[in-house]
Coordinates of C-alpha atoms and ligand atoms in Angstrom, one line a residue:
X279 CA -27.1 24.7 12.0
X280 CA -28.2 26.7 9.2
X281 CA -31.6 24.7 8.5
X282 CA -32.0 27.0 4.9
X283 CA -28.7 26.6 4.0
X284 CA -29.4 23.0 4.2
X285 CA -32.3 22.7 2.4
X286 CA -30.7 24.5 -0.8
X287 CA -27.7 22.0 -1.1
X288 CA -30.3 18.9 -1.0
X289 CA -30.5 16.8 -3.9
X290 CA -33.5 15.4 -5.3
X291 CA -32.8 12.1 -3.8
X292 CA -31.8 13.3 -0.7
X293 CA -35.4 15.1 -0.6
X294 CA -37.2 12.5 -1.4
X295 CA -35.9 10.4 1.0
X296 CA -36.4 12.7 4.1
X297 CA -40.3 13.5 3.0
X298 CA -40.7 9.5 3.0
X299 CA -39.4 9.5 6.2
X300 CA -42.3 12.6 7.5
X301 CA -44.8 10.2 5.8
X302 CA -43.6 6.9 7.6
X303 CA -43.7 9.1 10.8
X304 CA -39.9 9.4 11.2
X305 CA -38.6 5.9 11.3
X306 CA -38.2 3.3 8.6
X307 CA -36.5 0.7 6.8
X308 CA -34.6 1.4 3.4
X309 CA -36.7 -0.9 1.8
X310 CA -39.9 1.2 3.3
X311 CA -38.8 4.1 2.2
X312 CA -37.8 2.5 -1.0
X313 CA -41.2 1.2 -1.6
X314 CA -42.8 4.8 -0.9
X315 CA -41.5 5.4 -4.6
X316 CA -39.6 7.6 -6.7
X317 CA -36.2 5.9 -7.0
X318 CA -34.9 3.8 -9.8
X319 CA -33.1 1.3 -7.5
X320 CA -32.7 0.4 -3.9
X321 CA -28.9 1.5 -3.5
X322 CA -30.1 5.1 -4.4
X323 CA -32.3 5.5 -1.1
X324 CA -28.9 4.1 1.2
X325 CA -26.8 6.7 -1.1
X326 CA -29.2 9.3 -0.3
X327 CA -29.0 8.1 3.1
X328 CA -25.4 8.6 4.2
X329 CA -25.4 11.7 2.6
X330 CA -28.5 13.1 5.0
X331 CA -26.4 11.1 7.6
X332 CA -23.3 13.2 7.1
X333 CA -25.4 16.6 7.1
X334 CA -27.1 15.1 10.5
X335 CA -30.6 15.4 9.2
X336 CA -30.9 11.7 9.8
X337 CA -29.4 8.6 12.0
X338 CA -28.6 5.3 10.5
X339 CA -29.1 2.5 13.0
X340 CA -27.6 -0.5 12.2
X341 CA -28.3 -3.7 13.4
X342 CA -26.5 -7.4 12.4
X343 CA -28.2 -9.9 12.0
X344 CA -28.6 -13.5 10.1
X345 CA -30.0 -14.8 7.0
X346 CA -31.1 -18.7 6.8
X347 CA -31.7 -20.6 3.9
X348 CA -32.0 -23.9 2.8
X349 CA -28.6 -25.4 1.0
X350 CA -29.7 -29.2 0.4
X351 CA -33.6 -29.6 -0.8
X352 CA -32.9 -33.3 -2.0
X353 CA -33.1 -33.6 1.7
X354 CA -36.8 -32.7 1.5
X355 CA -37.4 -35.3 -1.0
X356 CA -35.8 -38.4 1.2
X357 CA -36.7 -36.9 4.2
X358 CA -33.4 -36.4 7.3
X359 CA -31.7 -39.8 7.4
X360 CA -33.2 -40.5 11.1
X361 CA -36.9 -40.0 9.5
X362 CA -36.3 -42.6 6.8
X363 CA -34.8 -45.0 9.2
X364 CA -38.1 -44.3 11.6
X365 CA -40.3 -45.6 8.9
X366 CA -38.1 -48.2 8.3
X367 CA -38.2 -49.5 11.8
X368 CA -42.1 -49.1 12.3
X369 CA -42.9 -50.8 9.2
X370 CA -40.5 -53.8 10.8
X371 CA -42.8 -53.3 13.8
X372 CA -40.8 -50.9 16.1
X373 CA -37.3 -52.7 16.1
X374 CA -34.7 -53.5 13.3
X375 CA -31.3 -54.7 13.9
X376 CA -28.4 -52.7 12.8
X377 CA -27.4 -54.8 10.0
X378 CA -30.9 -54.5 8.7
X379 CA -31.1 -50.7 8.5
X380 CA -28.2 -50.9 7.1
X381 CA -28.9 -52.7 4.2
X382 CA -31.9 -50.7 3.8
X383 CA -30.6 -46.9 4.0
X384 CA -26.9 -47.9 3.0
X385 CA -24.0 -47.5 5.3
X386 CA -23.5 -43.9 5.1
X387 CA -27.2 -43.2 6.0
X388 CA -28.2 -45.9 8.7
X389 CA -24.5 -44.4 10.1
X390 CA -26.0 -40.6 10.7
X391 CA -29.8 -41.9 11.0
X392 CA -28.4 -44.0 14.3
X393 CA -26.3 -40.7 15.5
X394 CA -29.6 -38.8 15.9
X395 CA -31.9 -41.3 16.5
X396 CA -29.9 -41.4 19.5
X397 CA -29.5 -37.7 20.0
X398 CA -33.0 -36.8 19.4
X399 CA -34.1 -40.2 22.0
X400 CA -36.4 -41.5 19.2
X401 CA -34.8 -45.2 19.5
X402 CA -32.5 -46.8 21.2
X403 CA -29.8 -49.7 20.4
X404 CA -29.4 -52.7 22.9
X405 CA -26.9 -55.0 21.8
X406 CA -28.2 -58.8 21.4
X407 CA -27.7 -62.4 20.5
X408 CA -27.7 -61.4 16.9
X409 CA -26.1 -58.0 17.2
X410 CA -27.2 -54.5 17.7
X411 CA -30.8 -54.0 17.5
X412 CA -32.1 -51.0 17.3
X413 CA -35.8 -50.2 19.0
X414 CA -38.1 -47.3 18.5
X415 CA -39.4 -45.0 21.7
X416 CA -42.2 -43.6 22.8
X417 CA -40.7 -40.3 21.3
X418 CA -40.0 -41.7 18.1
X419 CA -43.5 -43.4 18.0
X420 CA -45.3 -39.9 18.7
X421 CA -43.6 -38.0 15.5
X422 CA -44.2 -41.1 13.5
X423 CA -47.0 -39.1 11.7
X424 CA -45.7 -35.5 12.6
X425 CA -42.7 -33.0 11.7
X426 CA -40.1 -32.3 14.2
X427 CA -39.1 -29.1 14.8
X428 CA -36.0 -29.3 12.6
X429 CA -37.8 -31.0 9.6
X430 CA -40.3 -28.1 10.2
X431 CA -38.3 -25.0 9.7
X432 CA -36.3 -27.0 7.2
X433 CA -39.8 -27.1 5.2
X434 CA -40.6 -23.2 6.0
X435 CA -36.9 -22.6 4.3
X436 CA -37.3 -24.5 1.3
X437 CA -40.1 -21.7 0.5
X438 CA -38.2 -18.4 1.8
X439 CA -35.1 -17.5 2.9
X440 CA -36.1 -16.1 6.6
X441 CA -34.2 -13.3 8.8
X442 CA -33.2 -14.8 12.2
X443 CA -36.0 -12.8 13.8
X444 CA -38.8 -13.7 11.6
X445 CA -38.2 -17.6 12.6
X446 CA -40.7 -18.4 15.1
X447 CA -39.5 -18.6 18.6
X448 CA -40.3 -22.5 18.8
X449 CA -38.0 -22.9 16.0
X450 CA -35.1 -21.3 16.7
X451 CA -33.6 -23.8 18.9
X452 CA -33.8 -25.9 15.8
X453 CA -31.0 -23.7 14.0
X454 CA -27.9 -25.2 15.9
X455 CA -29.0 -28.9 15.1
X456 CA -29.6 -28.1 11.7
X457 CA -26.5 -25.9 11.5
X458 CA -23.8 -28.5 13.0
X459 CA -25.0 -30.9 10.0
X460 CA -23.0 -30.8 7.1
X461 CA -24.1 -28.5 4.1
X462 CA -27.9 -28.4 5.2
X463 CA -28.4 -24.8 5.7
X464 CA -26.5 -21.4 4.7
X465 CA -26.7 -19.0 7.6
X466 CA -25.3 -15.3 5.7
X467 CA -24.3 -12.5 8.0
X468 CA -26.7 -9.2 7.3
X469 CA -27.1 -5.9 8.1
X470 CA -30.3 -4.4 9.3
X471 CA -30.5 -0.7 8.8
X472 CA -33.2 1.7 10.2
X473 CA -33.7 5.3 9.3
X474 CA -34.7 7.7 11.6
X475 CA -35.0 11.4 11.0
X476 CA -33.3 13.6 13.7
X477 CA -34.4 16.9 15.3
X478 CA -32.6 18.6 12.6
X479 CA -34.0 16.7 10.4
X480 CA -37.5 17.8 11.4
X481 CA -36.0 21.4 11.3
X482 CA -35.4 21.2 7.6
X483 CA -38.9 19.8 6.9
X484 CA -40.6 22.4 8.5
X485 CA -39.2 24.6 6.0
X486 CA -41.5 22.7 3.6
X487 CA -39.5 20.7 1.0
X488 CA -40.4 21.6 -2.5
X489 CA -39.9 18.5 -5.4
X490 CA -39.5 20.2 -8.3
X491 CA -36.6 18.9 -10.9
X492 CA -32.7 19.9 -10.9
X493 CA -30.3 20.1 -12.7
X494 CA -26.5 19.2 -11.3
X495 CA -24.4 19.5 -13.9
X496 CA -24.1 22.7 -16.2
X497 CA -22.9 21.1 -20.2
X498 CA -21.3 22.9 -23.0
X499 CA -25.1 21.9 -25.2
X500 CA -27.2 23.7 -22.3
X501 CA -24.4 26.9 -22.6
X502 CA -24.9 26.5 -26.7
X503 CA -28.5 26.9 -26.9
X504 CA -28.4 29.2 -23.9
X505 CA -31.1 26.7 -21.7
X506 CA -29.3 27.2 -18.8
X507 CA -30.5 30.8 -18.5
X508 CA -34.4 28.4 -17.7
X509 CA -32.9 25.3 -16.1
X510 CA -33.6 25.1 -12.5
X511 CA -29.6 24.2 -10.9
X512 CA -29.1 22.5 -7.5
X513 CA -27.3 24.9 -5.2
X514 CA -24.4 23.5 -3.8
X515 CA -23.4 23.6 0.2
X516 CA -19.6 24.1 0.0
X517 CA -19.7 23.9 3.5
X518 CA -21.2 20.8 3.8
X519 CA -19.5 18.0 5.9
X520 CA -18.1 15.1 3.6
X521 CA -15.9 12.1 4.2
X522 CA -12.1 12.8 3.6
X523 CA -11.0 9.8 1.4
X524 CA -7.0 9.1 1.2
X525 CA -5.6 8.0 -2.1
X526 CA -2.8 5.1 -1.4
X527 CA 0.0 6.8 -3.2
X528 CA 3.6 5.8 -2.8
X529 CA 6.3 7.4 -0.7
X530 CA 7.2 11.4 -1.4
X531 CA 10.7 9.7 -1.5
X532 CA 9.5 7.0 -3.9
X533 CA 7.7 9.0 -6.2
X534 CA 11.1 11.2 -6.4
X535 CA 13.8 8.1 -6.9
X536 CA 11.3 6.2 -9.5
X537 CA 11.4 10.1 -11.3
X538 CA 15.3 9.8 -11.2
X539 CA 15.5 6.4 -12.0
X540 CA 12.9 7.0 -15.2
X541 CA 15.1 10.0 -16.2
X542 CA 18.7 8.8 -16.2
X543 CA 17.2 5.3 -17.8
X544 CA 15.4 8.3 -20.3
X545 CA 19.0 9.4 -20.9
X546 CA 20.4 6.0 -21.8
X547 CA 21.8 5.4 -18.2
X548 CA 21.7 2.0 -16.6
X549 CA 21.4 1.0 -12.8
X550 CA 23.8 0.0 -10.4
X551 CA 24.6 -0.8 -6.6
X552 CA 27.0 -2.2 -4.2
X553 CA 27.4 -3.4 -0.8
X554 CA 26.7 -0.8 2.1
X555 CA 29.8 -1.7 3.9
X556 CA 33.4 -2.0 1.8
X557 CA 37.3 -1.7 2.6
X558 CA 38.3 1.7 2.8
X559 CA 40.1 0.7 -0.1
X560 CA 37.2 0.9 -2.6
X561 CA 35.7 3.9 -0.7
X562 CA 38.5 6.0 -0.8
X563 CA 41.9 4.5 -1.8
X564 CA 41.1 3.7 -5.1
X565 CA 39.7 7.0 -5.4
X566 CA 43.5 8.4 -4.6
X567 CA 42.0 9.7 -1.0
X568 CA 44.9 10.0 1.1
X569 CA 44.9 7.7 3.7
X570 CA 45.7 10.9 5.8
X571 CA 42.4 12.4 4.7
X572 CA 40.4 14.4 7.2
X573 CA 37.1 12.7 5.5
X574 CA 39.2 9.1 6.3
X575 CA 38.7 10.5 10.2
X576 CA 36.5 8.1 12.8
X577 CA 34.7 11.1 13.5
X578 CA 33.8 11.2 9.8
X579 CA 33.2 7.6 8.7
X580 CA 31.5 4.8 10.5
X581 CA 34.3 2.2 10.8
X582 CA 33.2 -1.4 11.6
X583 CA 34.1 -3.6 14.6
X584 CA 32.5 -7.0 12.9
X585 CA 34.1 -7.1 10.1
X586 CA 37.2 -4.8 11.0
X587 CA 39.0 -6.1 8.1
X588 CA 38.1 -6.8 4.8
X589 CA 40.7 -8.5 3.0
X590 CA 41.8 -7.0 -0.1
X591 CA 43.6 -10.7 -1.0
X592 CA 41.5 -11.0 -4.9
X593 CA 42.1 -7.3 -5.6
X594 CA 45.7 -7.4 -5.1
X595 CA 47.1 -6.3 -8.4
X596 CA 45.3 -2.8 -8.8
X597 CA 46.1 -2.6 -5.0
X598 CA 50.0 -2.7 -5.9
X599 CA 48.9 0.0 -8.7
X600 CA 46.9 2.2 -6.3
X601 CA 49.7 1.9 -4.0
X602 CA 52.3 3.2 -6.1
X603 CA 50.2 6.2 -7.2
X604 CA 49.5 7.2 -3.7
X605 CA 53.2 6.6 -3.3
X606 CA 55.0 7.9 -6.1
X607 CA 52.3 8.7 -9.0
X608 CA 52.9 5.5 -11.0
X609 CA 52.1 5.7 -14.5
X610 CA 49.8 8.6 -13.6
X611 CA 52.1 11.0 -14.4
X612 CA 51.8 12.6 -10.8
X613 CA 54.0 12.6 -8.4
X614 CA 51.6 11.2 -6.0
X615 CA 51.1 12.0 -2.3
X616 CA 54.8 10.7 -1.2
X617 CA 53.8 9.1 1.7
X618 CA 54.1 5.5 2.6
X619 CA 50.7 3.9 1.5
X620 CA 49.3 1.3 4.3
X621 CA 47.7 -1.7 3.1
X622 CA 46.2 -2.1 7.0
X623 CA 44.4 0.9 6.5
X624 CA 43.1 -0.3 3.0
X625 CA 41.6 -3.2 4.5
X626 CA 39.7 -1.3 7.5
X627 CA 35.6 -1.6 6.7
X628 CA 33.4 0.8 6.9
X629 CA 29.8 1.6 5.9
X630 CA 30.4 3.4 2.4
X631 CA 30.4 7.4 3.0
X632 CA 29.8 8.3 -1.3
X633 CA 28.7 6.0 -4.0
X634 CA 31.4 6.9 -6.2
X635 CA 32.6 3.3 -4.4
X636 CA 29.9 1.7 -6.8
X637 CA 30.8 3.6 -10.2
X638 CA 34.9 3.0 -9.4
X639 CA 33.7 -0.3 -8.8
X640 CA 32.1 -0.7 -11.6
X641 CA 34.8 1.0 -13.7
X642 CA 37.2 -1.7 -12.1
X643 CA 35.5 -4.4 -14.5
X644 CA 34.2 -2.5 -17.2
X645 CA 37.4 -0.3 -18.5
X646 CA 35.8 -0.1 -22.4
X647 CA 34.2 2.9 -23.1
X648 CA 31.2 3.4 -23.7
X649 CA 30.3 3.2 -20.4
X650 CA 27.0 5.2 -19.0
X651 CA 25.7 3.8 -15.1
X652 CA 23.9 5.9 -12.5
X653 CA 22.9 4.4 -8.6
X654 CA 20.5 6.1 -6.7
X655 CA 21.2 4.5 -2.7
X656 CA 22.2 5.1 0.8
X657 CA 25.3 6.2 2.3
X658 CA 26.7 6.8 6.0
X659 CA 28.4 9.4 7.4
X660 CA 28.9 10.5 11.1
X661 CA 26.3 13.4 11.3
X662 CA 24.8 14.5 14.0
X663 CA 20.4 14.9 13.1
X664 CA 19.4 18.0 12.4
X665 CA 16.6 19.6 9.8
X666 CA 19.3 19.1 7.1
X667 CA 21.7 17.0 8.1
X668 CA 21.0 12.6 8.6
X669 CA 24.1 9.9 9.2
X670 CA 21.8 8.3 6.5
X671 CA 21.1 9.6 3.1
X672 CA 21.1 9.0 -0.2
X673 CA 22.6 10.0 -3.2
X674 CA 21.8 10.3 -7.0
X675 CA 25.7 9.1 -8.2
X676 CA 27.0 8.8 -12.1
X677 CA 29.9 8.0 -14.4
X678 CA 29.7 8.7 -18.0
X679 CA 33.1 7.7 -20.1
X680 CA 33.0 7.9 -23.8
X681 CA 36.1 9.0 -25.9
X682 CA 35.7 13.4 -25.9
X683 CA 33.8 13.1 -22.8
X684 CA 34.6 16.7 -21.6
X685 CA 33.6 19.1 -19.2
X686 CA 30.6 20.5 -21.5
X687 CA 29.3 17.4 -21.5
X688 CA 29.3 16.8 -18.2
X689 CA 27.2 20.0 -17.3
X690 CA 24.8 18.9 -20.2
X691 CA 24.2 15.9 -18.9
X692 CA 23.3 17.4 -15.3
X693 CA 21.5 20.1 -17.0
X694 CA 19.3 17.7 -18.6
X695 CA 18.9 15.4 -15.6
X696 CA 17.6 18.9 -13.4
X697 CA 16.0 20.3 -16.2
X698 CA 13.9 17.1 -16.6
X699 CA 13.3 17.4 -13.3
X700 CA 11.8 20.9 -13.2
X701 CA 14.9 22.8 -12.5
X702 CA 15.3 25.8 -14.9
X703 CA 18.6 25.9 -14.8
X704 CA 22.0 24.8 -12.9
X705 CA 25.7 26.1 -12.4
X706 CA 28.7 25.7 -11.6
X707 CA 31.2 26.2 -9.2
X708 CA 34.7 25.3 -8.7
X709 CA 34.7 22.7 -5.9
X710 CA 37.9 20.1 -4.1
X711 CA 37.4 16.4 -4.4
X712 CA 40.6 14.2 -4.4
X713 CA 39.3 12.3 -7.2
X714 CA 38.6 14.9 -9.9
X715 CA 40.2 17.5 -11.6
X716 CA 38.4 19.8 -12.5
X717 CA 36.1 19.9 -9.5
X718 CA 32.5 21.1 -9.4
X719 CA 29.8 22.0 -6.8
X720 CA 26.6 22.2 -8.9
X721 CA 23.9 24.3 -8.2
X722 CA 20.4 24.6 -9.0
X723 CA 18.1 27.6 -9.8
X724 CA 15.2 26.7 -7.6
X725 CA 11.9 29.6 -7.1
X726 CA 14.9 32.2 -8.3
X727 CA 17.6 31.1 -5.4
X728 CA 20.7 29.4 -6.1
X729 CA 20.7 25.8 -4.1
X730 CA 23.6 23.7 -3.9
X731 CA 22.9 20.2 -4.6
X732 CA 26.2 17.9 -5.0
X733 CA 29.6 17.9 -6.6
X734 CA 30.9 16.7 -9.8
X735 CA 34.1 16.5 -11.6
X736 CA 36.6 14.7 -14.1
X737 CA 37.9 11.5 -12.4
X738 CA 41.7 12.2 -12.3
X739 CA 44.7 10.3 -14.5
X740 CA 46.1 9.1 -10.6
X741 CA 41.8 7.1 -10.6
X742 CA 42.0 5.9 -14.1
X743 CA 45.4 5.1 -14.4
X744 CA 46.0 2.1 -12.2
X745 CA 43.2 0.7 -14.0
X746 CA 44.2 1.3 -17.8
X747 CA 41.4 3.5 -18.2
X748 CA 42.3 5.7 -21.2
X749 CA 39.1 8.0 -21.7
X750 CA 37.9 10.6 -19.8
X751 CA 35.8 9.5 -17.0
X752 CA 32.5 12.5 -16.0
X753 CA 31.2 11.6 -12.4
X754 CA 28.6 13.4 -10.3
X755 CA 27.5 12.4 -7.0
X756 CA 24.1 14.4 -6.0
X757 CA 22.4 15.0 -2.8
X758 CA 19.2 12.9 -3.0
X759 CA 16.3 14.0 -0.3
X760 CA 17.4 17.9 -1.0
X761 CA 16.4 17.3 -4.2
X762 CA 13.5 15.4 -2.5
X763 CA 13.1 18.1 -0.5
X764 CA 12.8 21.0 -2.9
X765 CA 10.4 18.9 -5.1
X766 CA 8.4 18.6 -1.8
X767 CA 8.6 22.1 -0.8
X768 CA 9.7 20.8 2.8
X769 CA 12.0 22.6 5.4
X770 CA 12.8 19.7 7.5
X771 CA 14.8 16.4 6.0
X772 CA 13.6 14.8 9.0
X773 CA 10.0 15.0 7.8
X774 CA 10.9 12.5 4.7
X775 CA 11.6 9.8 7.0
X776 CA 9.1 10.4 9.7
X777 CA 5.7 7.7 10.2
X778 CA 3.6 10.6 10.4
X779 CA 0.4 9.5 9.1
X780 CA -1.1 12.6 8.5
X781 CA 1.8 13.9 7.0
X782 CA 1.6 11.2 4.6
X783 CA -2.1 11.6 3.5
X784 CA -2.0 14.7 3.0
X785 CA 1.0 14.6 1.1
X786 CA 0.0 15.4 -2.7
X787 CA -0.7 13.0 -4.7
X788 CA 1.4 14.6 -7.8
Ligands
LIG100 N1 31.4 11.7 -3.8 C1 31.1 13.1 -3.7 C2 30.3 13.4 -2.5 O1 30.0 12.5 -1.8 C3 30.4 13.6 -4.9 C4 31.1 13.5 -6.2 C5 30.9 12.4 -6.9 C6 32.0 14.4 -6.6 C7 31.6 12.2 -8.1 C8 32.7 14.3 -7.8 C9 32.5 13.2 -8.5 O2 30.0 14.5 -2.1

C-alpha cells in the first residue's frame, strides 16, 4: 500500500470520517461518528464509509438485528383482554361464569381473555350446574395490582421503539407472546453496523490528515475568472479500487436485429414471418429449385421424420403451375428444366434452409404491387460448427416489387440499409441463385476490406409467373450474425450464442 498515495485521493468526507474514528479510539457506530460532527446528513458518513472500506483503510462490521415497536396503543388504554377480564372476576369476588364475562367484555374479548387466562394459569374454568365458571388463581390474584411481563414491555414500547438488545433480559421472553398475537407489535429487521479503522487505516493517520476545503469539480466560471489557478483540487487515486457495476443491456444480437428492424421499418418496409418447418415445395419448388438440386440434398437440408409429408392438398392450383414451369416453362416463357416434376418430393418437410420461403409466401397472397416486406429470423441448414459456420442462423431477407423496380434500385435499397448501418459502402458481384436473374453476391466495405454478406437478385419470370405476378420482383436474403459480427468486432460466431457471463457484461453498451 502506498499510504501517501492514499491520503491525496481522500475526500473531505472520507477524512473526516477516519479522524472521528482516531478520536473514538478506532471503533464506532455511524451514528457516533455522525454525531462527532461535520456532516450534513447521516447517509454521508455510511457513503464515506464504503468508500474507506473499498480503499481498506476501514472494516464495516455488520450485524442484524431487530427493531420492536408497539402497533396497537388502544391496547394500552383497555388494558390486554385477559387483564380486563381479571378485574372483572375479582370485582365478582374471584369467580365469574362464562356467560357473565361474556356479557361484560363481549364475545370476541371474553373469547381471547379465556385463551390466556388459561395460558398464562391466572384462572381456571370448571364446568358446573350452571355452565362454565371461570375461577381466579393464586397467580392471577398476585398480578391483580402488578404488570406482567408482557403488559410491561408493551408499556416501555409505547414510549420508544427498542433494539432487541436494549430490551432487558427479563423481558425478552415476553416478545414471542406478544408477537404470536395479532397486530400487537411490529418487529423490523435492522442492520447494525460498526466501524473500525484497520492497520492501514492507522497508517494513513499517522501521516497527519490535514482538513482544509476542496474542490472536486473544475467549472467553465472557475476557468473564466481564472480562480482555479487558487482553488485547492482533490487529487484523484486513478488506481484506486472501485466496485464494477454492470449495466443490464440487451443482447449484442438484439441490439443488432431491433437496429435492422428500425431501419427497414425507417425505409417503409414492413415485417413478416413464417413457420420454421414447410414442404419443400415453398422452400424451394416454388422458387423453380430443381428438385435435382444439390442444395435439395439430405446432407444439405434437415428433412423431417414427424411430419414427413406436408400436404400440398389447399395449394393445389399454383402447384399444377409450378409443375408445368419446372416441366416445360409454362407461361414463363422458359423452357423449364424438362424433367418430370414430382409432387412426392414437393410434399417432403423440412426445416426452412432461406427465408425467401416467407417473402414467396407472402407474394403468393399479395400479387398487387406495391409490395415492400422484410423478415429478420432463423434458418437451418446441415453445417457442421465452426467459428463461422452454425446449422442455425439467421437471416436479414426482403422483396420489394413496384412497377420499374430495377436492378439500380435494388442496390439502392441495400446501399441504404448498410449505409444506415455504418457500412460506407457495398458492391456487387455476379452471383447463381435459381430464383433470380440477374444474380448478386453483395459485399460490404468494412475497416477498408471487402466482406461478403448475402446474395440478391431479380426473382425470375419461371417465380412470378405461375403466380400472375407481372412486376419486377427485388429480393435479398442477408447473412444476419456476420453483420452482427462485424458490428461487434468479433472473430468467433460462436461467441454470439454463448452464456458467457463475462462476455456479456463486458459487452459495450453502445
Ligand atoms: N436465399 C438466398 C440465400 O439463402 C439469398 C437470396 C435471397 C438470394 C433472395 C437472392 C434473392 O443465400
Amino acid at each position: 500500500m502506498n499510504a501517501a498515495r492514499i491520503l491525496d485521493g481522500l475526500s473531505h468526507q472520507e477524512k473526516k470520517v477516519l479522524l472521528a474514528l482516531q478520536d473514538l479510539s478506532g471503533s464506532a457506530t455511524p451514528e457516533q461518528v455522525f454525531e462527532r460532527g461535520g456532516f450534513e446528513q447521516p447517509v454521508e458518513v455510511m457513503n464515506a464509509s464504503s468508500w474507506l472500506q473499498s480503499k481498506s483503510l476501514i472494516r464495516i462490521e455488520e450485524q442484524a438485528t431487530k427493531l420492536f415497536a408497539i402497533n396497537n396503543r388502544e391496547v394500552l388504554i383497555d388494558g390486554l383482554p385477559e387483564r380486563q377480564a381479571l378485574t372483572e372476576i375479582s370485582q365478582a369476588g374471584g369467580r365469574l361464569s362464562l356467560a357473565e364475562l361474556e356479557e361484560i367484555l363481549g364475545k370476541e374479548t371474553s373469547g381471547l381473555a379465556i385463551g390466556w387466562l388459561k395460558r398464562k394459569g391466572l384462572a381456571t374454568i370448571e364446568k358446573s350446574s350452571d355452565g362454565p365458571t371461570v375461577t381466579m388463581t393464586d397467580k392471577g390474584q398476585s398480578f391483580l395490582y402488578s404488570s406482567m411481563n408482557d403488559e410491561f414491555l408493551l408499556e416501555i414500547l409505547a414510549a420508544k421503539e427498542l433494539l432487541e438488545s436494549e430490551i432487558p433480559e427479563e423481558l425478552r421472553p415476553s416478545i414471542p407472546l406478544l408477537k404470536s398475537r395479532q397486530n400487537m407489535i411490529i418487529e423490523k429487521p435492522l442492520v447494525r453496523r460498526k466501524l473500525h479503522l484497520t492497520e492501514e487505516g492507522k497508517e494513513v493517520l499517522a501521516l497527519g490528515i490535514e482538513l482544509k476545503e476542496e474542490v472536486a469539480q473544475l467549472t467553465p466560471e472557475m476557468i473564466q475568472s481564472g480562480s482555479w489557478r487558487k482553488t485547492n483540487f482533490r487529487k484523484y487515486d486513478v488506481n484506486t479500487f472501485a466496485p464494477v457495476s454492470y449495466a443490464a443491456k440487451k443482447h449484442l444480437l438484439t441490439r443488432v436485429a431491433d437496429e435492422v428492424r428500425r431501419i427497414f421499418v425507417q425505409m417503409g418496409f414492413t415485417e413478416i414471418d413464417g413457420e420454421y418447418v414447410q414442404p419443400s415445395f415453398w422452400n424451394m419448388d416454388a422458387l423453380f429449385t430443381p428438385q435435382d438440386h444439390p442444395a435439395r440434398e439430405m446432407q444439405d437440408s434437415f428433412y423431417l421424420k414427424n411430419p414427413a409429408r406436408i400436404s400440398l392438398d389447399r395449394d393445389i392450383e399454383i402447384l399444377n403451375q409450378v409443375k408445368k414451369v419446372h416441366e416445360n416453362g409454362g407461361d414463363s416463357g422458359s423452357l423449364g428444366w424438362r424433367y418430370h416434376w414430382s409432387r412426392e418430393e414437393a410434399e417432403r418437410a423440412l426445416l426452412r434452409t432461406h427465408t425467401t420461403v416467407n417473402t414467396i409466401r407472402y407474394l403468393a397472397e399479395h400479387k398487387e404491387p406495391p409490395v415492400k416486406v422484410f423478415s429478420l429470423s432463423r434458418v437451418f441448414r446441415k453445417e457442421a460448427i465452426d467459428a463461422t459456420h452454425l446449422p442455425e442462423f439467421a437471416q436479414i431477407e426482403g422483396i420489394l416489387m413496384e412497377e420499374g423496380a430495377s436492378f439500380d434500385m435494388l442496390v439502392g435499397v441495400l446501399r441504404e440499409f448498410y449505409g444506415r448501418m455504418g457500412f460506407e459502402d457495398i458492391r456487387v458481384r455476379p452471383g447463381y441463385f435459381p430464383y433470380t436473374e440477374p444474380s448478386l453476391e453483395v459485399e460490404v466495405l468494412w475497416n477498408g476490406k471487402w466482406l461478403e454478406l448475402g446474395g440478391a437478385g431479380i426473382f425470375r419470370p419461371e417465380v412470378t409467373a405461375p403466380f400472375g405476378i407481372k412486376y419486377p420482383v427485388l429480393a435479398w436474403g442477408q447473412g444476419f450474425e456476420r453483420l452482427a459480427m462485424l458490428h461487434w468486432n468479433l472473430k468467433d460466431i460462436r461467441e454470439l450464442y454463448q452464456t458467457d457471463m463475462d462476455f456479456l457484461r463486458q459487452s459495450p453498451i453502445f
